[in-house]
XYZ file of C-alpha atoms in Angstrom:
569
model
C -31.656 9.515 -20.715
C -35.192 9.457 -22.132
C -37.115 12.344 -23.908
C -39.788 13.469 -21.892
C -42.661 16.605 -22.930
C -41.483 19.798 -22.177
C -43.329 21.692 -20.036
C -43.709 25.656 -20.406
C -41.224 27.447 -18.418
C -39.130 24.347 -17.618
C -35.559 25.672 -16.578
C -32.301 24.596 -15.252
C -34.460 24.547 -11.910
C -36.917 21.940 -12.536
C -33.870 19.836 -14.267
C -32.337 19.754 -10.409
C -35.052 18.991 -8.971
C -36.143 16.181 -11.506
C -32.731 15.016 -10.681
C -32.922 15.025 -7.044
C -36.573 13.063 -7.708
C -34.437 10.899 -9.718
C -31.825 10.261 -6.938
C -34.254 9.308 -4.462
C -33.992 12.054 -2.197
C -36.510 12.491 0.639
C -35.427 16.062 1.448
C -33.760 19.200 -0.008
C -32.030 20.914 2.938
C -31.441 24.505 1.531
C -30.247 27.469 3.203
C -31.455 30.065 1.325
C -29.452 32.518 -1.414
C -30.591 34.224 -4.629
C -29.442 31.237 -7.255
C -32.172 29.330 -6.363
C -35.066 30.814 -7.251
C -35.299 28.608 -10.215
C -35.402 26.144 -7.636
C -38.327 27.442 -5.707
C -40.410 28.538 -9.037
C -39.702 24.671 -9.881
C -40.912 23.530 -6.533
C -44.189 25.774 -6.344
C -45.244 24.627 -9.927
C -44.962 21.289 -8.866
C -46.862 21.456 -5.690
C -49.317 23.337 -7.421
C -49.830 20.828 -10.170
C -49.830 17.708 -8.092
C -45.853 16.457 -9.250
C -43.801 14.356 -7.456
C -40.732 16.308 -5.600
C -38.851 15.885 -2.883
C -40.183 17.582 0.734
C -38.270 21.309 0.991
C -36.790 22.439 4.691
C -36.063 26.208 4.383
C -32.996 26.634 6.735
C -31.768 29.990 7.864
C -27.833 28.647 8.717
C -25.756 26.360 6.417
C -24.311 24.404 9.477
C -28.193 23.740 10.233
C -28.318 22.306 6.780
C -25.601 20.223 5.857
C -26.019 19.120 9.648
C -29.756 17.729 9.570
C -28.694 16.148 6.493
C -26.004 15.003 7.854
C -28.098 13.081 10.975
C -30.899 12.265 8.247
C -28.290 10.443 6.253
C -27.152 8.543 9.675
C -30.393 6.973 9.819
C -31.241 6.699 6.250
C -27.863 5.756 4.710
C -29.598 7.243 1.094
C -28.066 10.488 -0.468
C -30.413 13.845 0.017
C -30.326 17.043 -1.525
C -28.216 20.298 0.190
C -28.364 24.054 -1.570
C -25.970 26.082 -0.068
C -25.087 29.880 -1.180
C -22.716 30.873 -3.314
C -19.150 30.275 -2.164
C -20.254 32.105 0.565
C -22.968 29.626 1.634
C -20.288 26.861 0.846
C -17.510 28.089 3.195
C -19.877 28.536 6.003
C -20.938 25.069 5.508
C -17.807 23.580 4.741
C -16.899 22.699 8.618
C -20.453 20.297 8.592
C -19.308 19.082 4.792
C -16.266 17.259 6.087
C -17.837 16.169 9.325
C -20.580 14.497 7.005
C -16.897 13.195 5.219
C -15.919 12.074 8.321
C -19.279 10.534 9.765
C -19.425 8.492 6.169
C -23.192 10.079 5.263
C -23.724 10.254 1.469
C -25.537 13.550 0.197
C -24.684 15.942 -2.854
C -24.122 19.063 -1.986
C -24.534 22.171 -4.408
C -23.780 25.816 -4.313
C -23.723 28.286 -7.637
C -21.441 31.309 -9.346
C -21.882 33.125 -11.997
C -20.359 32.494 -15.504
C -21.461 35.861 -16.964
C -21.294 38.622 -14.559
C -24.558 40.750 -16.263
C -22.074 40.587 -19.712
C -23.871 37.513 -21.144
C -27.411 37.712 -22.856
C -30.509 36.432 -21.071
C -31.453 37.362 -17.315
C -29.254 39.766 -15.341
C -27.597 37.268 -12.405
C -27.237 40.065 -10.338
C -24.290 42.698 -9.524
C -23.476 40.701 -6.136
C -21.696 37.892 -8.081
C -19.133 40.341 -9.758
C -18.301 42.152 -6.707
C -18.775 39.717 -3.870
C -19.679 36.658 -4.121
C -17.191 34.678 -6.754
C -13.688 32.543 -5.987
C -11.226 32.183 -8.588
C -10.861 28.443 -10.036
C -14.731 28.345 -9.034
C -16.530 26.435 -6.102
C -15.871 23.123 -6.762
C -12.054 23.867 -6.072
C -12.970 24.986 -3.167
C -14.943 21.919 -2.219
C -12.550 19.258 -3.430
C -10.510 18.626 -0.366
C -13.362 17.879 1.843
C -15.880 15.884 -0.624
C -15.981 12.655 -1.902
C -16.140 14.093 -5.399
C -16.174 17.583 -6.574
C -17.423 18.754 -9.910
C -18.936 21.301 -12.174
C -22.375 21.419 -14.118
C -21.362 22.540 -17.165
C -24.922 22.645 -19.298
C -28.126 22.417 -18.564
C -28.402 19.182 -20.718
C -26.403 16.834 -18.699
C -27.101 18.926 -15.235
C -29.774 15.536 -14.338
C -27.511 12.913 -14.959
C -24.369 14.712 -13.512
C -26.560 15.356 -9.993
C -27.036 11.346 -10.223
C -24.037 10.343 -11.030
C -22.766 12.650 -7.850
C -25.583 10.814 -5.780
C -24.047 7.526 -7.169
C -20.754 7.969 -6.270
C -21.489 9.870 -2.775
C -23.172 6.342 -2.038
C -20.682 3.976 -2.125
C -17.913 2.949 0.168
C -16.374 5.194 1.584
C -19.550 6.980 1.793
C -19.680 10.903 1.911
C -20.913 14.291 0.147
C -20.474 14.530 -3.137
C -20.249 18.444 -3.923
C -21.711 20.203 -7.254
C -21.579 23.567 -8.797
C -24.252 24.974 -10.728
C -23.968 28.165 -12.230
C -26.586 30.380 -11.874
C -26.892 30.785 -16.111
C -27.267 26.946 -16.010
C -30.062 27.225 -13.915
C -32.172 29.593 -15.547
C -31.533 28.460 -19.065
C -34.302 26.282 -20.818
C -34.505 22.536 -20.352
C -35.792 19.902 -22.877
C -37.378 17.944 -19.852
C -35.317 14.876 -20.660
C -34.745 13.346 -17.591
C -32.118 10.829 -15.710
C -33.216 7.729 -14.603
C -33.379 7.085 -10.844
C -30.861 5.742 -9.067
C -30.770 1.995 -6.976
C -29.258 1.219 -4.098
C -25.387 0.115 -4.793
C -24.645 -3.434 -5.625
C -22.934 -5.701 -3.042
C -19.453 -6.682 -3.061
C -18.244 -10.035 -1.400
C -15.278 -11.194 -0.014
C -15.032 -14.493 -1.924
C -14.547 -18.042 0.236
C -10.656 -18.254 -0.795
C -10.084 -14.787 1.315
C -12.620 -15.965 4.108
C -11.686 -19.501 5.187
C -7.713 -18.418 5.871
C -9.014 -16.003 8.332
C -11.692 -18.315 9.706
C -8.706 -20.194 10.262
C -6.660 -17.500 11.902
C -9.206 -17.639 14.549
C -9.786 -20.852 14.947
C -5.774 -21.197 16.013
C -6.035 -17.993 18.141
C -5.780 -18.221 21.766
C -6.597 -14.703 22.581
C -8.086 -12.785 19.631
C -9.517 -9.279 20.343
C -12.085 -7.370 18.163
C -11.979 -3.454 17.340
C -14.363 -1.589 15.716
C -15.264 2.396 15.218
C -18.010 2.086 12.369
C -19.235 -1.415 12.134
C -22.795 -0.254 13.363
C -23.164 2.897 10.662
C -23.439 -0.172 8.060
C -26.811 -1.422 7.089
C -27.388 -4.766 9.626
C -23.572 -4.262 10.305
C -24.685 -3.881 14.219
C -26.759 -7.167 14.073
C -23.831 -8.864 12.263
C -21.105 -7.812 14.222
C -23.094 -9.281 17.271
C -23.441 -13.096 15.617
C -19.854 -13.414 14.368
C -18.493 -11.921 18.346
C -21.094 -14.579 19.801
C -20.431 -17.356 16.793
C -16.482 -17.092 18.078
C -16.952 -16.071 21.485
C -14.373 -12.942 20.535
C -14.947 -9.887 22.940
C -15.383 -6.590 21.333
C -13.495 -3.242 21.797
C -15.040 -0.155 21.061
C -12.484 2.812 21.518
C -12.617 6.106 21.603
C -12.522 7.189 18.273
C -15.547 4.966 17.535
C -18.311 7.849 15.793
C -21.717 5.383 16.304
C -22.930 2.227 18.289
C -21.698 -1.011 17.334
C -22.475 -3.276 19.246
C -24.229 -3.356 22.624
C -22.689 -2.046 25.584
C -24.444 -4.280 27.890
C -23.454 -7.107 25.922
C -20.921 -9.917 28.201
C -18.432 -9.844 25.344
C -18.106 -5.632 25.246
C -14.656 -5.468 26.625
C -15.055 -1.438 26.769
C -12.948 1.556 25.435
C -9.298 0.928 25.841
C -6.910 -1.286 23.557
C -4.344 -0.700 25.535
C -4.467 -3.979 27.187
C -4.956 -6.030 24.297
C -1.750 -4.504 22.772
C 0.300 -6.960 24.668
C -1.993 -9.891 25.019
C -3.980 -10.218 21.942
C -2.874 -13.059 19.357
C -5.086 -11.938 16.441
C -6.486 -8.437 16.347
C -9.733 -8.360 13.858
C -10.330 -4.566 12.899
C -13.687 -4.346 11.614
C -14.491 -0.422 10.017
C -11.222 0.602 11.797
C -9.979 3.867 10.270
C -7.184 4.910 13.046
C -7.375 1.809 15.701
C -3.697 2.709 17.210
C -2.593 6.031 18.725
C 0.095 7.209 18.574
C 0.179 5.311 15.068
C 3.281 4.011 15.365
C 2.316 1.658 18.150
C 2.185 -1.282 17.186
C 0.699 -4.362 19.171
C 3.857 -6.603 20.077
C 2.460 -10.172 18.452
C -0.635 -9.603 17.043
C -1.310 -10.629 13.598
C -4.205 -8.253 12.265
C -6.521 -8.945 9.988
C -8.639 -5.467 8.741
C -12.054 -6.139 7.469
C -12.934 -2.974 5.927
C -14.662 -2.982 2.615
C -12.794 0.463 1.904
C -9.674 0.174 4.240
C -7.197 2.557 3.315
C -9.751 5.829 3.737
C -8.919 8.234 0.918
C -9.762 11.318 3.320
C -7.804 10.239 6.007
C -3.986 11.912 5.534
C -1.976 9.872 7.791
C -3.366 6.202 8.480
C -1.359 3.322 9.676
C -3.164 0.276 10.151
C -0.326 -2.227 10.383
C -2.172 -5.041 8.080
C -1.120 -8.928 7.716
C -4.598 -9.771 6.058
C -7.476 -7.622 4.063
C -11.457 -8.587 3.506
C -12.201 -5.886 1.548
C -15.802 -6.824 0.553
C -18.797 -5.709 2.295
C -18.366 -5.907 6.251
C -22.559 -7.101 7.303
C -21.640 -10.167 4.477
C -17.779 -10.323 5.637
C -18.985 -11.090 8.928
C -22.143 -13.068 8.189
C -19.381 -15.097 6.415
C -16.935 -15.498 8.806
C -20.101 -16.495 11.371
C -20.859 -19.477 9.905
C -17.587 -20.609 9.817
C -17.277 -20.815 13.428
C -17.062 -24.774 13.383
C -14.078 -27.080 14.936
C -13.450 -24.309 17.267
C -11.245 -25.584 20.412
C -13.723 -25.554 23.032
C -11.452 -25.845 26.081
C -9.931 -22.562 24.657
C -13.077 -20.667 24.169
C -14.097 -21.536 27.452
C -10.921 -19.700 28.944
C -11.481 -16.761 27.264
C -14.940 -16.407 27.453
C -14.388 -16.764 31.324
C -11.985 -14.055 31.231
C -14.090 -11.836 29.247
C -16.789 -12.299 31.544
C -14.361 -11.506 34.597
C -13.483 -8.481 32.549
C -17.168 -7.873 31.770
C -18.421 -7.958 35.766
C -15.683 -6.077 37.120
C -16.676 -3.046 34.440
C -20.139 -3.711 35.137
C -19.082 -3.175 38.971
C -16.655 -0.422 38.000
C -19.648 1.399 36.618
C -22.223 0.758 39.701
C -19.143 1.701 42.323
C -18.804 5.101 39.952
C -22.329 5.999 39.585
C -22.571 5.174 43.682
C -19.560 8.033 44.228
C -21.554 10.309 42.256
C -24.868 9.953 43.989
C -23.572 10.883 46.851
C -21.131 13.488 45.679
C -21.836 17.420 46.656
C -22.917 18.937 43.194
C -23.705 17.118 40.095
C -20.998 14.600 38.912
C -21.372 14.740 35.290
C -21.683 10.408 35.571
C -25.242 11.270 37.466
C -26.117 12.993 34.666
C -25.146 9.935 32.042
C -26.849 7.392 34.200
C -30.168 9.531 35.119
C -30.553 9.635 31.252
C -30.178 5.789 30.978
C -32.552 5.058 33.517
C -34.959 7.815 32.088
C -34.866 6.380 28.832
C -34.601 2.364 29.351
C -37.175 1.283 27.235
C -37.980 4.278 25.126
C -35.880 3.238 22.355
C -34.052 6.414 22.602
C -31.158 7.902 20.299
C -28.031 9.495 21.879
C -26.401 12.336 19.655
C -23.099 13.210 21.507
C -21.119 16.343 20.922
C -19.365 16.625 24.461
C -15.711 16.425 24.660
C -14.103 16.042 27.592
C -17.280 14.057 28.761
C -17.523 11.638 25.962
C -16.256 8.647 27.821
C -18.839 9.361 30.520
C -21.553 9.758 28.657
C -20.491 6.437 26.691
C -19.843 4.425 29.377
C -22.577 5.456 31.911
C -25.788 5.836 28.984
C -24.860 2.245 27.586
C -26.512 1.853 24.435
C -27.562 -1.534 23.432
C -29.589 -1.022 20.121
C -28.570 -0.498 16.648
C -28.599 3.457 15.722
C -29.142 3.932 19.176
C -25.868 6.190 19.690
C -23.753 8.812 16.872
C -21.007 11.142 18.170
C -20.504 14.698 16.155
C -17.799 14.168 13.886
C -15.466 17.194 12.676
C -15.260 20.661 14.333
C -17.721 21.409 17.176
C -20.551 23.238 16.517
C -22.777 20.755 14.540
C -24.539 18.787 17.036
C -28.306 19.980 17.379
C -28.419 20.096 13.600
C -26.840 16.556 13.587
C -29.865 15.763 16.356
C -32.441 17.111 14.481
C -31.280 15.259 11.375
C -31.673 12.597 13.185
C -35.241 13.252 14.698
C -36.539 13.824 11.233
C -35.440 10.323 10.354
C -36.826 8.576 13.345
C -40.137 10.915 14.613
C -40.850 7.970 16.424
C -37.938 7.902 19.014
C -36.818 10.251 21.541
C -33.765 11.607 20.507
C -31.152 13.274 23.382
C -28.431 15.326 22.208
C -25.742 15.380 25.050
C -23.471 18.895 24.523
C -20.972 20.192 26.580
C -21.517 24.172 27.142
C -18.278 24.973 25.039
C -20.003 23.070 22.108
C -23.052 24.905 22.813
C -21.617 27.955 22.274
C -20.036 26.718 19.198
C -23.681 25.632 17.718
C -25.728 28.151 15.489
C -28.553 28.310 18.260
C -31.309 29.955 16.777
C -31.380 28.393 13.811
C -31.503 25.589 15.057
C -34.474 25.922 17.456
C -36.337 28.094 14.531
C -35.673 24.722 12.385
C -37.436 22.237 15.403
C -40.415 24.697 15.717
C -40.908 25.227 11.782
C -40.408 20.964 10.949
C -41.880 20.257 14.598
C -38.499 17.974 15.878
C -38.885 18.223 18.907
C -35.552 17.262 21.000
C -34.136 16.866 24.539
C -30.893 18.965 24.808
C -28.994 18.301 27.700
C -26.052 20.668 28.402
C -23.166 19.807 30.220
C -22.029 23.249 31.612
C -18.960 23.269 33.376
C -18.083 26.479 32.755
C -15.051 25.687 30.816
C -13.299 24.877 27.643
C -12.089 22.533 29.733
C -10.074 20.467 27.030
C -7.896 23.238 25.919
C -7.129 24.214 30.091
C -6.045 20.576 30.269
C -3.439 20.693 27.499
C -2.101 23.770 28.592
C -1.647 22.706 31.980
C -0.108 18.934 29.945
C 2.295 20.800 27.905
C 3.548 23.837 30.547
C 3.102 22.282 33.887
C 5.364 24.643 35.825
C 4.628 27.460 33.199
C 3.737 30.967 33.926
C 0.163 30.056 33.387
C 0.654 27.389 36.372
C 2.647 29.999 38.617
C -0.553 33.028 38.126
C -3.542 31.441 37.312
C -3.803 33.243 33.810
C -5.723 30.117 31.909
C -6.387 31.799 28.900
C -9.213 30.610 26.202
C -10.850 28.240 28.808
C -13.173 30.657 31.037
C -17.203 30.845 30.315
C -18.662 31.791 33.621
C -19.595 35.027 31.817
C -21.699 33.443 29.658
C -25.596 33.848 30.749
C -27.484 30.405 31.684
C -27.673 28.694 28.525
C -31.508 27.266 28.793
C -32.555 30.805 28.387
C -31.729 31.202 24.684
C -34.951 28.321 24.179
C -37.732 30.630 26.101
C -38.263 33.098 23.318
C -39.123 29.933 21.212
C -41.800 28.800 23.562
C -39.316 25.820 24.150
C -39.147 23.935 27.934
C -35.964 25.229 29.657
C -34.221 24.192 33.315
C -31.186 24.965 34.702
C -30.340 22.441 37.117
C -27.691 22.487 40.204
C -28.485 20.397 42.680
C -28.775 16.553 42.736
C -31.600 15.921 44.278
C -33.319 18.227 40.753
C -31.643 16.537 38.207
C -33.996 13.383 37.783
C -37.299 15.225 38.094
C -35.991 18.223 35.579
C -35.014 15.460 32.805
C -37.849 13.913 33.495
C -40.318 16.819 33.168
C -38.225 17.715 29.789
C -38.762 14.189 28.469
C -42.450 14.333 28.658
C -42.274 18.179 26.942
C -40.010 16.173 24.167
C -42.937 13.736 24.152
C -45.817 16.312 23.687
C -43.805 17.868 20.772
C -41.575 20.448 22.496
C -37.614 20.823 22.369
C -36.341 20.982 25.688
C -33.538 22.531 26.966
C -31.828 21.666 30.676
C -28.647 22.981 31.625
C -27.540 20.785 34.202
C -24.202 22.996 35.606
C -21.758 20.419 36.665
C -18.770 19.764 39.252
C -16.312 18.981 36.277
């Protein structure tokens, strides 16, 4: 720490936001309670006297905040600054905390109690803390199970470098929110301006040769060697990287499911699609690159596969059940792992490459053809099959350098397999509870103005979503995005598993689905008009391409648009 002038007035509040200066945070995403007014004081005496700090967003919904942070971050990879509530704030919030767990975005995270309760000298907190607004064991307990790190600020002295050190360790691998609390005393008491020193980006760690050339050797020998990622792309160059070593080895590439961002190009020959399922049986060597949960149920296990999992974190420390059947770990950074392993694709058997690159590219056409005979069906289908929808958007935006945000359930695959992404941080699916995803979108805007970004939402999730926040947040920070809903009117995921798990039930025998039904709901574009925002509902094929167009250009003349396109499924 080094001893800097202290300036009159100089708080608990200006010693956060030094810190968050020091961290290198672009943005402090705060939805608003009464602890942070030391916060604000600190922020209007800087911008009054010229002093570097990061840019404030004033959210009114802590899902909104965590949430844009949460997309920023996507982009970004760098910690920012969140101010939630009280444990109030925090618990409302906590559903977008874990999915920024889950997603792998670093941020610190900070909410505030009181240690006093109006009993202590100095400044009255405030009655609300003793009746309302205070959790026994205090926040951070509360905050532990979901965040990388949880932890208290115990004095005003070491509040800078504790908010660094949180930043530090939210980070590196496995990335993810680091939570603080800060007590509201420990805000308002006086600071002697010594700040922390900033932060650099995390140092590098390398598989080392004796780890590498074994497995460059594994598949060398292997005849039919598959590769499956879920996060290779959310890695700085890990997209780019991924592509070389695939191409370097001629190894086709498996994205399932459960993958939560774009890793490698969907267009690409050697994309061998969603499903492992047929690898299970064939595959010789199995390379799980960023591969949290690659085998579902977990138990099921590929019959000869030896698998190698490079994974600079492997075994997540979030994850509570994760099988990943190992015979080999590269555990150092996965862009240099496979960099690594790419230039060590020499005295390869070229008669067996050549049969499998064949077969991949047999595999390749007939999903290519697959995709053109499905997208054909739904052209001429009556209503709007939701694959119109995903393939109107790809044509709309090939060549705009678009980014897909995805929060759709049971049309995830669709919108995945019709949209086809093909550049890096091109595509991010909502991780966690539902609920999250225009935050998550706008996040994501505010890191790339540039692009158009598309958030694809089914109208279950819709509902989920705090709404007007969210649009007040893209009129106030001018994020304009393209929201396209996905209305079939149903929670259609929970009517399929009750008609899975009672087929011949009394549901099946009546008709009494229960928890699925939303045809009450009113048409969901309308809740954008008051916000002077472009809204369509669409039904017919014949309006879908000229509505999404017309709410692209309003996206690209600074508007959010809104188009509920009511599908047949």
């Amino acid at each position: 720490m080094t001893d800097t002038t202290n300036t009159p007035g100089a708080d608990g509040g200006d010693a956060l936001v030094s810190a968050f200066n020091a961290v290198g945070a672009d943005y402090i995403f705060c939805s608003s309670g009464s602890e942070w007014a030391p916060v604000w004081e600190s922020l209007a005496r800087r911008h009054r006297d010229g002093l570097p700090c990061p840019r404030y967003l004033d959210l009114t919904h802590e899902t909104v905040a965590v949430g844009m942070a949460t997309g920023y971050g996507l982009v970004k990879r760098r910690p920012q600054g969140v101010l939630l509530h009280a444990a109030p704030g925090l618990l409302q919030g906590s559903m977008a905390v874990h999915g920024a767990l889950l997603a792998g975005v670093p941020m610190v995270v900070s909410s505030s109690e009181s240690t006093t309760y109006g009993d202590g000298p100095g400044q009255d907190p405030g009655g609300q803390w003793y009746r309302n607004l205070s959790v026994v064991g205090g926040l951070h307990q509360i905050a532990q199970p979901f965040t990388k790190w949880s932890n208290e600020a115990a004095s005003v002295h070491t509040l800078p470098t504790v908010v660094t050190r949180a930043a530090e360790l939210a980070w590196r691998a496995p990335a993810g929110p680091a939570y603080l609390n800060v007590p509201l005393e420990i805000l308002l008491e006086e600071w002697d301006g010594r700040e922390a020193k900033p932060i650099v980006r995390p140092g590098s760690t390398h598989s080392s040769p004796e780890e590498v050339d074994p497995v460059a050797q594994l598949i060398r020998e292997a005849e039919n060697p598959v590769i499956v990622t879920e996060t290779a792309g959310r890695e700085a160059g890990g997209f780019e990287a991924l592509v070389a070593f695939a191409e370097a080895w001629n190894i086709p590439v498996v994205e399932p499911d459960s993958a939560v961002c774009g890793n490698f190009p969907r267009t690409h020959s050697l994309h061998a699609g969603s499903d492992i399922g047929p690898w299970m049986d064939e595959a010789d060597l199995i390379l799980l690159v960023n591969c949290r949960a690659p085998f579902y149920p977990p138990s099921r296990r590929p019959s000869k596969a030896t698998i190698v999992v490079i994974d600079e974190v492997p075994q997540r420390p979030h994850v509570v059940y994760q099988v990943l059947f190992a015979d080999a770990y590269l555990e150092g950074n996965v862009t240099n792992t496979l960099r690594q392993l790419a230039k060590r694709a020499k005295d390869v058997d070229a008669g067996a490459v050549a049969v499998r690159r064949a077969a991949q590219e047999r595999r390749h056409a007939d999903e290519q053809a697959a995709i053109a005979a499905a997208e054909a069906k739904a052209a001429q289908a009556e209503g709007i099959d939701p694959v119109l929808v995903a393939a109107t958007l790809r044509q709309l935006l090939d060549g705009q350098g678009g980014i897909v945000v995805d929060e759709t359930i049971t049309h995830s695959r669709v919108v995945k397999r019709h949209v086809q992404t093909a550049d890096p941080d091109s595509y991010f699916y909502v991780q966690g509870g539902l609920g999250q995803g225009i935050a998550v979108a706008l996040g994501v805007k505010l890191a790339a103005r540039e692009r158009p970004v598309v958030l694809t939402i089914g109208d279950g999730a819709f509902t989920y979503n705090p709404v007007i926040p969210s649009y007040d947040a893209s009129n106030a920070y001018e994020l304009p995005l393209l929201i396209v809903v996905f209305n079939n009117r149903v929670y259609k995921s929970m009517n399929l598993n009750h008609r899975r798990f009672y087929p011949e039930g009394a549901a099946a025998d009546t008709g009494e689905w229960l928890g699925t039904d939303l045809h009450r709901l009113p048409r969901l574009a309308a809740f954008a008009a008051p916000f002077g925002m472009h809204t369509e509902t669409v039904d017919a094929p014949e309006a879908l391409a000229p509505a999404l167009e017309r709410a692209l250009k309003a996206v690209a003349e600074g508007t959010t648009a809104v188009v509920d396109v009511l599908v047949t499924r």
